[in-house]
Coordinates of C-alpha atoms and ligand atoms in Angstrom, one line a residue:
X36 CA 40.3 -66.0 41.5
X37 CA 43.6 -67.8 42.8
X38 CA 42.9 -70.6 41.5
X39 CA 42.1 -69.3 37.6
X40 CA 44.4 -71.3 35.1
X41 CA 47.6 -69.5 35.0
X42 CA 50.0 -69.0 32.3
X43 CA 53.4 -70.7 32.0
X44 CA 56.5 -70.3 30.0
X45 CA 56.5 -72.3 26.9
X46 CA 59.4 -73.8 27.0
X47 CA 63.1 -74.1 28.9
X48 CA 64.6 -71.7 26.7
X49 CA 62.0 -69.0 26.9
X50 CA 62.1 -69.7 30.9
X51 CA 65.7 -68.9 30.7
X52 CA 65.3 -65.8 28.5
X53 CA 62.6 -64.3 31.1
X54 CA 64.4 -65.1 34.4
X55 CA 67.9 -63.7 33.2
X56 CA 66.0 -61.1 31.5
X57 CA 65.4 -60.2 35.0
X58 CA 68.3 -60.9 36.8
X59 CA 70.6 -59.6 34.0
X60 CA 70.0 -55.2 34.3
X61 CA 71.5 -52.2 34.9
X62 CA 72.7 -53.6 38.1
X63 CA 75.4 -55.9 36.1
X64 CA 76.3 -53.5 33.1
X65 CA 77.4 -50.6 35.4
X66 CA 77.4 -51.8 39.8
X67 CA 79.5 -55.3 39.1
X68 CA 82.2 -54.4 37.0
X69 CA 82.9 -51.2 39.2
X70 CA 82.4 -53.0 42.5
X71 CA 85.4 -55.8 41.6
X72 CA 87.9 -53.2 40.4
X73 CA 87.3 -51.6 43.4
X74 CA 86.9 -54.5 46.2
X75 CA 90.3 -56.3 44.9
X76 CA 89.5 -57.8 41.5
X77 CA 89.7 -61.5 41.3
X78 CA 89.2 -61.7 45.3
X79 CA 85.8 -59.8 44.9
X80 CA 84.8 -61.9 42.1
X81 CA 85.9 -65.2 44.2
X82 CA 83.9 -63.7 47.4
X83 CA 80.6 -62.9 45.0
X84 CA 80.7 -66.5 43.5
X85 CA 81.1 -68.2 47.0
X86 CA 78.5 -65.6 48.6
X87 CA 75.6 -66.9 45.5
X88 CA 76.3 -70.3 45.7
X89 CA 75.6 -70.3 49.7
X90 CA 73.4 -67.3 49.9
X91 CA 71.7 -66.1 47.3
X92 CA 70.9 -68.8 44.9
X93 CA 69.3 -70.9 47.9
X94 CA 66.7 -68.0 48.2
X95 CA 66.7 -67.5 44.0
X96 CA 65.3 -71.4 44.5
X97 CA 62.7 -70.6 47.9
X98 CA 61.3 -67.9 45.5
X99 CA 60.9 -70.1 42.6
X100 CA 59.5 -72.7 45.0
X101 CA 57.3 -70.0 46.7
X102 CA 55.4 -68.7 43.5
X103 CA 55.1 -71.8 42.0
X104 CA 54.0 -73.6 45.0
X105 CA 51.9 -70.8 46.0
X106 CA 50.4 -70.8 41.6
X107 CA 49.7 -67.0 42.4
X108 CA 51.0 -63.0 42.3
X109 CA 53.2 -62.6 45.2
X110 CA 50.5 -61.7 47.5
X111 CA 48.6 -64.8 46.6
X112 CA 51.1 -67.3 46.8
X113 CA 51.4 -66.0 50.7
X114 CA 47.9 -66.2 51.2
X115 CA 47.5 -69.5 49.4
X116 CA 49.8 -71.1 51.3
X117 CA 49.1 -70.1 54.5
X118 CA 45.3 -68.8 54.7
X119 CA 44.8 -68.3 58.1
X120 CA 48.7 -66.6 59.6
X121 CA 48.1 -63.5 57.9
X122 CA 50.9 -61.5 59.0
X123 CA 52.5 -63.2 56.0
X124 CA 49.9 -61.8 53.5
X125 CA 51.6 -58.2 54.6
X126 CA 54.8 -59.8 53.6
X127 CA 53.4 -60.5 49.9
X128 CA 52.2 -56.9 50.3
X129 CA 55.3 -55.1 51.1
X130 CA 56.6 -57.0 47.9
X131 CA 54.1 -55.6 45.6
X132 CA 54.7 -51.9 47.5
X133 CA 58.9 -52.6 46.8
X134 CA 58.5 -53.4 43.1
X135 CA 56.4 -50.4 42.7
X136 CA 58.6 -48.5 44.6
X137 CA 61.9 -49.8 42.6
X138 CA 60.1 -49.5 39.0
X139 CA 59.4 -46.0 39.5
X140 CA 62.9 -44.6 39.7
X141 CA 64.2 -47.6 37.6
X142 CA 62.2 -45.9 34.9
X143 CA 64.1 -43.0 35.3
X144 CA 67.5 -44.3 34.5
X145 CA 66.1 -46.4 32.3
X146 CA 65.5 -43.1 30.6
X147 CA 68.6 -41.8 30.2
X148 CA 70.0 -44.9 28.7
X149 CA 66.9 -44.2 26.0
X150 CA 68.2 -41.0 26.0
X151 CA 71.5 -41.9 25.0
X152 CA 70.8 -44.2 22.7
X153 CA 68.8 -41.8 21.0
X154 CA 71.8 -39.4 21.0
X155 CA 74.5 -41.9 20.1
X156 CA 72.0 -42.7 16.8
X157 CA 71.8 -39.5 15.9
X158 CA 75.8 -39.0 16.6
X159 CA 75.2 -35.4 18.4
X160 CA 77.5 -35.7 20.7
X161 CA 80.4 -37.2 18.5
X162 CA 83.6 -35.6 19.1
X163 CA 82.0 -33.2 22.2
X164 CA 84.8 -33.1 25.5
X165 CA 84.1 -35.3 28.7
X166 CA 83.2 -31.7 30.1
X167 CA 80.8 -30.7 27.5
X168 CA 79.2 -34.2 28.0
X169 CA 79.1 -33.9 31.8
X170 CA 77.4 -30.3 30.9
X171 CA 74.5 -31.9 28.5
X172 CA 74.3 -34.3 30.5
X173 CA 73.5 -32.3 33.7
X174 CA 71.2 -30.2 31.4
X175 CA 69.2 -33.2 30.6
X176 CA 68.2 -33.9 34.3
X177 CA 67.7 -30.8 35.8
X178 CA 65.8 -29.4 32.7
X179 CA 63.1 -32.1 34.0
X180 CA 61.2 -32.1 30.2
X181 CA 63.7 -34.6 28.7
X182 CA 64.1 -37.3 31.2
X183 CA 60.1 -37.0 31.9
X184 CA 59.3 -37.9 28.5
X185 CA 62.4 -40.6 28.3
X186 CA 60.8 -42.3 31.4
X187 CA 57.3 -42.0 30.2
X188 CA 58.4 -43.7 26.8
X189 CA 60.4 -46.5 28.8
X190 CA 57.0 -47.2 31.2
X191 CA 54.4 -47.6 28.2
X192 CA 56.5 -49.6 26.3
X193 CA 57.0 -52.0 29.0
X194 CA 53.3 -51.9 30.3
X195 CA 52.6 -52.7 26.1
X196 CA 54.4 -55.6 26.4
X197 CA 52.8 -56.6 29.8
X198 CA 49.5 -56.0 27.9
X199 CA 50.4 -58.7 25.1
X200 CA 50.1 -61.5 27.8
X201 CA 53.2 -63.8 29.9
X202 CA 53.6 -65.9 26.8
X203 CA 53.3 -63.1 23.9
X204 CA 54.8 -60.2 26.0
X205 CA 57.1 -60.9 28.5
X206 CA 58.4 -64.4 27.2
X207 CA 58.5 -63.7 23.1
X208 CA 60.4 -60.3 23.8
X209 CA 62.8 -61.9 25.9
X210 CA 63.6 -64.2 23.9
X211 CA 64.5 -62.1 20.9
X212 CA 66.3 -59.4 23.7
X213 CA 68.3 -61.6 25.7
X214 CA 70.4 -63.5 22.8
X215 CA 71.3 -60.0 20.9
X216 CA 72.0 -58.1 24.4
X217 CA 74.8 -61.5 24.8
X218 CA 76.1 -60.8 21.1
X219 CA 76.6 -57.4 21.2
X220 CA 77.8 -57.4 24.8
X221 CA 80.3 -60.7 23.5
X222 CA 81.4 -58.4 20.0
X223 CA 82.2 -55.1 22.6
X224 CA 84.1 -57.2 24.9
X225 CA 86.0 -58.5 22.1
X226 CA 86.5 -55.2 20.1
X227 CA 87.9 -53.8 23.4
X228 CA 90.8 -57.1 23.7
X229 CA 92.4 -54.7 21.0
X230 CA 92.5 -52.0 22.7
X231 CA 95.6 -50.4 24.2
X232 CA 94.4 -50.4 27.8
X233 CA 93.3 -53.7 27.7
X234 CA 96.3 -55.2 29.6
X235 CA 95.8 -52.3 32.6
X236 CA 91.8 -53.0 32.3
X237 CA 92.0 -56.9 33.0
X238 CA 94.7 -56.2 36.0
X239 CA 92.0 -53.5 37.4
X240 CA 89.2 -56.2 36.8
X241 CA 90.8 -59.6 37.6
X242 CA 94.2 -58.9 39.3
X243 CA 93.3 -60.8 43.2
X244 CA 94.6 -58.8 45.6
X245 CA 93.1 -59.8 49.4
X246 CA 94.7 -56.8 51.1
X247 CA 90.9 -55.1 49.8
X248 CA 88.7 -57.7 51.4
X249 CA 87.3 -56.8 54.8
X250 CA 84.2 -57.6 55.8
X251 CA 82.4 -54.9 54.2
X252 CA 83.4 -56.1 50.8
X253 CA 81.6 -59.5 52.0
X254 CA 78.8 -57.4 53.0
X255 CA 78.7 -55.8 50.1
X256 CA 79.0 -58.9 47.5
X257 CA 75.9 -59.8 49.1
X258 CA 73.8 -57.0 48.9
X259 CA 74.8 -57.2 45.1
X260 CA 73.9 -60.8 44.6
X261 CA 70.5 -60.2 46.0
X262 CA 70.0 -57.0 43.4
X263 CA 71.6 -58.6 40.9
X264 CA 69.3 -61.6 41.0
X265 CA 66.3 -59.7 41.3
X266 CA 65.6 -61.3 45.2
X267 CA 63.6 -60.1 47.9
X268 CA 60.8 -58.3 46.3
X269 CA 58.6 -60.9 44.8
X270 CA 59.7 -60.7 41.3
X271 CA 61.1 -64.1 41.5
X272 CA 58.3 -65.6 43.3
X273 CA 56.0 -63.9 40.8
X274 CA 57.4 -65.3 37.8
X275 CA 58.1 -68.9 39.8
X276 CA 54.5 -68.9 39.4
X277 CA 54.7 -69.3 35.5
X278 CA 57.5 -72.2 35.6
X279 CA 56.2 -74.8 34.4
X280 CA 55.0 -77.9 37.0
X281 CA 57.5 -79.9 36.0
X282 CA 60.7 -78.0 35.4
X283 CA 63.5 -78.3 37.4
X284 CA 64.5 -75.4 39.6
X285 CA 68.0 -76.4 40.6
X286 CA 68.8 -76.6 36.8
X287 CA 66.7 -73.3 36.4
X288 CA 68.3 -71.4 39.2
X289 CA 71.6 -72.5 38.5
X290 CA 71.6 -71.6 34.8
X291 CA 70.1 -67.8 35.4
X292 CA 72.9 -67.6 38.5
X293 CA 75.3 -68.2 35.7
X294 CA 74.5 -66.4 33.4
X295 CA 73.7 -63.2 35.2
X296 CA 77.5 -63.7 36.6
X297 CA 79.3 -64.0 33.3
X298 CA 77.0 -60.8 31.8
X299 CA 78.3 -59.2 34.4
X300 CA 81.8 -60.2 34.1
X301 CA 81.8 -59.7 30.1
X302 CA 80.3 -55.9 31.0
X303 CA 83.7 -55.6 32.8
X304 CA 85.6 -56.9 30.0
X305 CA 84.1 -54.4 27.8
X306 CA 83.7 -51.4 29.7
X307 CA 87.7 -51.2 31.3
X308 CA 89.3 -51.4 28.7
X309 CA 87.9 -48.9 26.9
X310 CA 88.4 -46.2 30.2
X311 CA 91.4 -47.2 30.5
X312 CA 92.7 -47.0 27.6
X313 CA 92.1 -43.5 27.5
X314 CA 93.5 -42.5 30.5
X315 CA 90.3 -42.1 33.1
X316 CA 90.1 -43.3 36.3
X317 CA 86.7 -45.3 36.6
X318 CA 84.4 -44.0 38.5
X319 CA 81.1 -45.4 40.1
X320 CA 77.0 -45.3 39.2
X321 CA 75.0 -43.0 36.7
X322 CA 78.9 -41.0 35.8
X323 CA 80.4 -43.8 34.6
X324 CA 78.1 -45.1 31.8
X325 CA 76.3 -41.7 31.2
X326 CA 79.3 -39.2 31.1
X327 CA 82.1 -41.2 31.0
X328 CA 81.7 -44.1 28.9
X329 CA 79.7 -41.5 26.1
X330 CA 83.3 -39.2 26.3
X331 CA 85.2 -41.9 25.3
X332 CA 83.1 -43.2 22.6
X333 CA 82.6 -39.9 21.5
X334 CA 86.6 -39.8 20.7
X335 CA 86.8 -43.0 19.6
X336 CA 87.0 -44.3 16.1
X337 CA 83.4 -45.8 14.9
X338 CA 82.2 -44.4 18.3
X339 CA 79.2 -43.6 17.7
X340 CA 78.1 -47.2 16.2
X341 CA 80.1 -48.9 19.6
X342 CA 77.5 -46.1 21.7
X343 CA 74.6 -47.0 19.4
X344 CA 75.0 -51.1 20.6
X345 CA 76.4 -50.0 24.4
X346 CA 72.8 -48.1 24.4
X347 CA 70.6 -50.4 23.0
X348 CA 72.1 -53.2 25.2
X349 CA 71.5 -51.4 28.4
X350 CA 67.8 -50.5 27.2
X351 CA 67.3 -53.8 26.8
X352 CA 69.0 -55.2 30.0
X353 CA 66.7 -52.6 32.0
X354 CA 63.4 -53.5 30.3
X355 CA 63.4 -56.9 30.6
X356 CA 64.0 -56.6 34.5
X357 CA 61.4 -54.0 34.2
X358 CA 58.8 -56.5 32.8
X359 CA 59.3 -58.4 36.0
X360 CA 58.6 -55.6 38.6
X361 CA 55.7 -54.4 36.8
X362 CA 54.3 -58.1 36.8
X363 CA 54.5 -57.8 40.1
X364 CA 52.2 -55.6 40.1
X365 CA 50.3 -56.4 37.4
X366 CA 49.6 -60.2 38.6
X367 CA 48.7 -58.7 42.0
X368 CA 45.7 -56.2 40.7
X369 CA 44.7 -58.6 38.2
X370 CA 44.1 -61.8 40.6
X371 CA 43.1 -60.2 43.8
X372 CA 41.0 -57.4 42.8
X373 CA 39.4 -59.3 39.5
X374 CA 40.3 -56.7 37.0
X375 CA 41.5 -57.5 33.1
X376 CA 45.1 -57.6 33.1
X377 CA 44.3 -54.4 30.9
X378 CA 42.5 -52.4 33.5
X379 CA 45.6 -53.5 36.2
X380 CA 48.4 -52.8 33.4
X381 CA 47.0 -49.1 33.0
X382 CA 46.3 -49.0 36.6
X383 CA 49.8 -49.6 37.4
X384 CA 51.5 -47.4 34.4
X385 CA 49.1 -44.4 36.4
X386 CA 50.5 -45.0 39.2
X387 CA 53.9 -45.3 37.9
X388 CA 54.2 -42.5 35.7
X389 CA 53.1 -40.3 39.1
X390 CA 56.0 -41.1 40.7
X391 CA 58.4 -41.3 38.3
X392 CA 57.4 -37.9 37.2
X393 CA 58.4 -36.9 41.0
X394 CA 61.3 -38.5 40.7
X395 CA 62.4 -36.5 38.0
X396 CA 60.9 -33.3 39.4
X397 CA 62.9 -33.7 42.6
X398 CA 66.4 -33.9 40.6
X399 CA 65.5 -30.3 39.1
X400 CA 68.0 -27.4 41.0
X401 CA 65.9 -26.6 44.4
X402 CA 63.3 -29.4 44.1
X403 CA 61.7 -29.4 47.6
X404 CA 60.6 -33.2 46.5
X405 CA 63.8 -34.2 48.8
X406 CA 63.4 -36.5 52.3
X407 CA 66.1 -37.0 55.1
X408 CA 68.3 -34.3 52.8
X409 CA 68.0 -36.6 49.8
X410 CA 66.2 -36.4 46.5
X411 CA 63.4 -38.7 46.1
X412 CA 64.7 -40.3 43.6
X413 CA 68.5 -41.4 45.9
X414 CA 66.5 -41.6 48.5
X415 CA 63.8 -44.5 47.0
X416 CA 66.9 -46.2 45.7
X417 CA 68.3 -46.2 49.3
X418 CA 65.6 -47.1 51.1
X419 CA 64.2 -49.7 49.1
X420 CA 67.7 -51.6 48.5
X421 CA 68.8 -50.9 52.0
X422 CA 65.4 -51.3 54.1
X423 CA 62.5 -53.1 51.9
X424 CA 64.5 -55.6 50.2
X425 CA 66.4 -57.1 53.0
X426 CA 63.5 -57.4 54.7
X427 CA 61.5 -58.7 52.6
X428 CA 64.0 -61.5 51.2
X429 CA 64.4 -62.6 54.9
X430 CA 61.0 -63.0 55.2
X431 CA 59.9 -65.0 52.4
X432 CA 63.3 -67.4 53.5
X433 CA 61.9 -67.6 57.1
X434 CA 58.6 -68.5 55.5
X435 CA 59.8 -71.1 52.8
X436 CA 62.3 -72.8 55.3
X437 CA 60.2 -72.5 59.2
X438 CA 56.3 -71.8 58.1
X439 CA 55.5 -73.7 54.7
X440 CA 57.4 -77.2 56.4
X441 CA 60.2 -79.3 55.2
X442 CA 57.8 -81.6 53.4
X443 CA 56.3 -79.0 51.1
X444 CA 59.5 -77.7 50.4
X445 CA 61.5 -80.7 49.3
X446 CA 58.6 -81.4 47.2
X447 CA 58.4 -78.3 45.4
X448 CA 61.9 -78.0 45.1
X449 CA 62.3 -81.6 43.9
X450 CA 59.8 -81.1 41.6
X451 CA 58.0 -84.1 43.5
X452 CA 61.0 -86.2 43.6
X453 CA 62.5 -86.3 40.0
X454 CA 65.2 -83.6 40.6
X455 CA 68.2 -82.9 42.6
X456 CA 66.8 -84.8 45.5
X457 CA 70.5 -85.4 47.6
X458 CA 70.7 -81.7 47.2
X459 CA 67.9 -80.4 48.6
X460 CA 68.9 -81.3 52.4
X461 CA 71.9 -78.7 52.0
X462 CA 69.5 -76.6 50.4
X463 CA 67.0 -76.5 53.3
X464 CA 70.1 -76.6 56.4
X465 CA 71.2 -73.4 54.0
X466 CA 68.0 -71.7 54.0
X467 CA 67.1 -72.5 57.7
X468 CA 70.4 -71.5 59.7
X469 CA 73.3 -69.7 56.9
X470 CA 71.1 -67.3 55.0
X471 CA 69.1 -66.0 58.2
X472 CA 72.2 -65.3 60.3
X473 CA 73.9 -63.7 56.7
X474 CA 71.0 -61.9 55.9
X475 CA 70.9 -60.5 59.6
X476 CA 73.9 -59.4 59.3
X477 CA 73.5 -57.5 56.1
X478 CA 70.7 -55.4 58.1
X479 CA 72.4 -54.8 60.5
X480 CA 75.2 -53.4 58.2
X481 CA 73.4 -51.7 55.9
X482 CA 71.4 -49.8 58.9
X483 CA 74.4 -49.0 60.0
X484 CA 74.3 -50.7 63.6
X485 CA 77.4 -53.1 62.4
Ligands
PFF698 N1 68.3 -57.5 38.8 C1 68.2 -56.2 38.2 C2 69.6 -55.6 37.9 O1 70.6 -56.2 38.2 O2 69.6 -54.5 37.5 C3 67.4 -55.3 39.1 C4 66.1 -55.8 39.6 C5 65.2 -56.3 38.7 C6 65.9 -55.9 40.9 C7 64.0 -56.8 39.1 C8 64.7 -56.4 41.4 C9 63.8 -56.9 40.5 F1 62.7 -57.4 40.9

């Protein structure tokens, strides 16, 4: 089974198209943005840069390396590479259990931005108040029908495009996504240099000011780098399996790093703008791009074609990273159980939809679906972003930099020698000593013992 010939991406561009089309998701359109007007602009945005360059694209490459070292699913790649220790296989596991995990409530949002789009085509709630939105909006979720049928729409149309294959699916759409999620995203951040509050906007974005930075915003520059890039659950890994034998990482990891950053940067110069120039004080998560950001366009001139491209843009940045969760799972069932990549697709849409459906069902008014005082939806989020990924991403670094052995690593990520060969000794110091100790303390942060 492992060792069944394997897709890989056809060529750099479409590798390119599929790992951003990961990394790049709701995590930059709506998190980044709000997270550097809030943790001192420009210093946040200098902290985050420094914090991927030494942290998190040295683990972005030790996923690569593992998957395509490893040539399997997440689970595989583990077990190929070190048959017998097989404690590690329960990493590959957990992996598989996180993307599941993640996808499910994912789907959700994913929804609403469906949702939206849907309503910002049909213009219904052009020229409605920020209060009426905030109502319709609160009637959507707790009405339970809606977002059910949203999220069940989003799931099959990504387990469709898992059914079409790697190379027809996953790669073909991303290529057509990613470029026209970079245009629109490029024409919005452009449209909104002439607005009036683009002045206050770029000082609430980019103005440095270091009296913000503690070590919490370090802390948490980090724990958005890791989400951002999609690290620590095997997606990375999964689809590392697919690069081709002899691309080179460094040149891979470095261009999806950089791109991921500067869609998440133009999201910022798009979206302030606009809230400020009307007056509102940003606020964070679902409120600011489902009530907010639709109250504004609904006032605006042409808002409801700016809403229409917002929409589609964020439906396209959350499916594409949902291609590479479900692979996850999708490569897992397929290669270790035997089944069609059918049977595993509708497999894993079963499971999915179950839990997604509970996910919205415990967001209806006096859901009991709620654990530790939380609904299941918050509380997956928080759990698998807080407990599972960390983890997890310190795990398959312990096992790419102490278990696999320096050897096998500088060969994979060398690409046998023809690449980036004076860099992978910083690389591997990086991997063995900084990113541990970093990734330590982010645990120990986020479970609240620091
Ligand atoms: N990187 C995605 C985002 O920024 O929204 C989220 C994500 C996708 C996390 C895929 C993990 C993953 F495997």
């Amino acid at each position: 089974m492992a060792d069944k010939k394997r897709s890989s991406f056809g060529s750099r561009f479409g590798t390119i198209a599929v790992l951003a089309g990961s990394a790049v998701g709701l995590g930059n359109i709506w998190k980044f943005p709000y997270m550097a007007g809030e943790n001192g602009g420009a210093a946040f945005i200098l902290i985050y840069l420094i914090v991927s360059l030494l942290i998190a694209v040295p683990v972005l490459l030790a996923e690569y390396a593992l998957g395509r070292r490893g040539q399997s699913n997440i689970f595989g790649a583990f077990r190929n590479l070190a048959p017998k220790q097989k404690g590690w296989h329960a990493v590959g596991l957990t992996g598989v259990v996180t993307a599941f995990l993640i996808l499910s409530f994912y789907a959700v949002i994913a929804g609403w931005s469906l949702y939206f789009l849907w309503e910002s085509v049909t213009g219904s709630y052009m020229g409605m108040s920020a209060q009426q939105i905030g109502a319709k909006f609160d009637t959507f979720v707790e009405g339970g029908w809606g977002p059910a049928i949203w999220a069940l729409i989003f799931l099959v149309m990504t387990g469709g495009v898992l059914l079409l294959g790697v190379n027809k699916g996953i790669e073909r759409c991303s290529k057509m996504m990613m470029p026209m999620l970079v245009v629109m995203l490029v024409a919005l951040a452009v449209g909104a240099c002439f607005m009036d509050g683009w002045r206050e906007g770029m000082r609430f974005l980019l103005r440095p000011d270091w009296s913000k930075v503690t070590t919490s915003t370090v802390i948490a520059a980090l724990g958005q780098a890791f989400f951002s890039l999609s690290l620590g659950m095997g997606a990375m890994a999964t689809y590392g399996s697919y690069i081709d034998k002899k691309e080179n990482l460094y040149g891979v990891a470095s261009t999806v790093a950089v791109a991921d950053t500067a869609v998440a940067l133009l999201a910022g110069l798009a979206i302030f703008p606009v809230v400020f120039t009307y007056g509102i004080s940003p606020t964070a998560g679902p409120e600011l791009v489902f009530i907010t950001l639709p109250s504004l366009f609904a006032q605006m001139p042409g808002g409801a074609v700016v809403a229409a491209v917002f929409f589609l843009l964020l439906f396209f940045a959350a499916i594409t990273s949902a291609f590479s969760m479900m692979e996850v799972v999708v490569a897992y069932l397929s290669e270790e159980f035997g089944m069609s990549r059918t049977k595993a697709m509708w497999l894993s849409l079963g499971g999915l939809l179950v839990l997604a459906m509970l996910c919205v069902a415990s967001q209806l008014p006096d859901s009991v679906l709620t654990i530790g005082g939380k609904n299941l939806l918050d509380f997956l989020d928080t759990f698998t972003s807080n407990v599972l990924l960390p983890l997890s991403g310190l795990s398959i670094v312990i096992f790419m930099a102490w278990v696999l052995g320096r050897k096998a690593l500088a060969d994979e990520l060398t690409t046998g020698g023809r690449y980036a060969r004076r860099l992978v000794g910083p690389t591997i110091f990086l991997l063995r000593y900084v990113v541990p100790l970093m990734m330590v303390v982010l645990i120990l942060n986020l479970l609240g013992v620091l």
